[in-house]
Amino acid sequence: VSILSNGGNLGILVGANQDVDTEKITAKSNSPDDVLVGIEPEIGKQSRRVFFVIKSISEKKGVFSVLFSSPCGDKEIQVKVR
């Protein structure tokens, strides 16, 4: 994914199968001083999904990563801040 520095953001909807409690899905930035990951708990709740917002909170540009974790496994995405 690609976002602008210092305020750019993007929403990502993460799904889970029926056996996974969506409250156990988490996300973590490799650089929380530059890229923040927040959760919007009410969006997607009815469809067994979790809505995360990835936001650039600094002027720093480059490629960062966000790791999504759940009881059934992990998935990492690259975030290009431009």
PDB file of N, CA, C and O in Angstrom, residues 24-28 52 67-75:
ATOM      1  N   LYS A  24      -9.168 -10.980  18.659  1.00  0.00           N
ATOM      2  CA  LYS A  24      -7.790 -11.444  18.820  1.00  0.00           C
ATOM      3  C   LYS A  24      -6.920 -11.101  17.624  1.00  0.00           C
ATOM      4  O   LYS A  24      -5.754 -11.463  17.584  1.00  0.00           O
ATOM      5  N   ILE A  25      -7.472 -10.387  16.650  1.00  0.00           N
ATOM      6  CA  ILE A  25      -6.680  -9.932  15.504  1.00  0.00           C
ATOM      7  C   ILE A  25      -6.042  -8.598  15.878  1.00  0.00           C
ATOM      8  O   ILE A  25      -6.719  -7.670  16.297  1.00  0.00           O
ATOM      9  N   THR A  26      -4.730  -8.525  15.731  1.00  0.00           N
ATOM     10  CA  THR A  26      -3.990  -7.310  16.094  1.00  0.00           C
ATOM     11  C   THR A  26      -3.122  -6.856  14.923  1.00  0.00           C
ATOM     12  O   THR A  26      -2.877  -7.617  13.986  1.00  0.00           O
ATOM     13  N   ALA A  27      -2.651  -5.629  15.002  1.00  0.00           N
ATOM     14  CA  ALA A  27      -1.735  -5.089  13.994  1.00  0.00           C
ATOM     15  C   ALA A  27      -0.658  -4.285  14.701  1.00  0.00           C
ATOM     16  O   ALA A  27      -0.925  -3.602  15.695  1.00  0.00           O
ATOM     17  N   LYS A  28       0.559  -4.376  14.167  1.00  0.00           N
ATOM     18  CA  LYS A  28       1.691  -3.687  14.790  1.00  0.00           C
ATOM     19  C   LYS A  28       2.608  -3.132  13.705  1.00  0.00           C
ATOM     20  O   LYS A  28       2.987  -3.844  12.776  1.00  0.00           O
ATOM     21  N   PHE A  52      -8.816  -1.707  10.167  1.00  0.00           N
ATOM     22  CA  PHE A  52      -7.644  -1.006  10.688  1.00  0.00           C
ATOM     23  C   PHE A  52      -7.370   0.222   9.825  1.00  0.00           C
ATOM     24  O   PHE A  52      -7.596   0.202   8.619  1.00  0.00           O
ATOM     25  N   LEU A  67       2.479  -5.665  10.642  1.00  0.00           N
ATOM     26  CA  LEU A  67       2.254  -7.091  10.852  1.00  0.00           C
ATOM     27  C   LEU A  67       0.874  -7.297  11.463  1.00  0.00           C
ATOM     28  O   LEU A  67       0.581  -6.769  12.535  1.00  0.00           O
ATOM     29  N   PHE A  68       0.030  -8.051  10.753  1.00  0.00           N
ATOM     30  CA  PHE A  68      -1.286  -8.429  11.262  1.00  0.00           C
ATOM     31  C   PHE A  68      -1.152  -9.824  11.852  1.00  0.00           C
ATOM     32  O   PHE A  68      -0.618 -10.721  11.197  1.00  0.00           O
ATOM     33  N   SER A  69      -1.633 -10.007  13.083  1.00  0.00           N
ATOM     34  CA  SER A  69      -1.528 -11.296  13.763  1.00  0.00           C
ATOM     35  C   SER A  69      -2.891 -11.772  14.220  1.00  0.00           C
ATOM     36  O   SER A  69      -3.722 -10.973  14.660  1.00  0.00           O
ATOM     37  N   SER A  70      -3.093 -13.075  14.119  1.00  0.00           N
ATOM     38  CA  SER A  70      -4.315 -13.697  14.616  1.00  0.00           C
ATOM     39  C   SER A  70      -3.952 -15.098  15.113  1.00  0.00           C
ATOM     40  O   SER A  70      -2.839 -15.576  14.839  1.00  0.00           O
ATOM     41  N   PRO A  71      -4.856 -15.767  15.821  1.00  0.00           N
ATOM     42  CA  PRO A  71      -4.565 -17.119  16.283  1.00  0.00           C
ATOM     43  C   PRO A  71      -4.244 -18.095  15.138  1.00  0.00           C
ATOM     44  O   PRO A  71      -3.563 -19.087  15.348  1.00  0.00           O
ATOM     45  N   CYS A  72      -4.702 -17.793  13.928  1.00  0.00           N
ATOM     46  CA  CYS A  72      -4.461 -18.720  12.808  1.00  0.00           C
ATOM     47  C   CYS A  72      -3.231 -18.349  11.980  1.00  0.00           C
ATOM     48  O   CYS A  72      -2.925 -19.025  11.006  1.00  0.00           O
ATOM     49  N   GLY A  73      -2.532 -17.275  12.325  1.00  0.00           N
ATOM     50  CA  GLY A  73      -1.316 -16.929  11.596  1.00  0.00           C
ATOM     51  C   GLY A  73      -1.092 -15.438  11.480  1.00  0.00           C
ATOM     52  O   GLY A  73      -1.869 -14.634  11.981  1.00  0.00           O
ATOM     53  N   ASP A  74       0.013 -15.091  10.823  1.00  0.00           N
ATOM     54  CA  ASP A  74       0.425 -13.702  10.651  1.00  0.00           C
ATOM     55  C   ASP A  74       0.505 -13.357   9.170  1.00  0.00           C
ATOM     56  O   ASP A  74       0.738 -14.217   8.327  1.00  0.00           O
ATOM     57  N   LYS A  75       0.358 -12.059   8.878  1.00  0.00           N
ATOM     58  CA  LYS A  75       0.514 -11.554   7.510  1.00  0.00           C
ATOM     59  C   LYS A  75       1.132 -10.165   7.609  1.00  0.00           C
ATOM     60  O   LYS A  75       0.638  -9.315   8.351  1.00  0.00           O
TER      61      LYS A  75
END
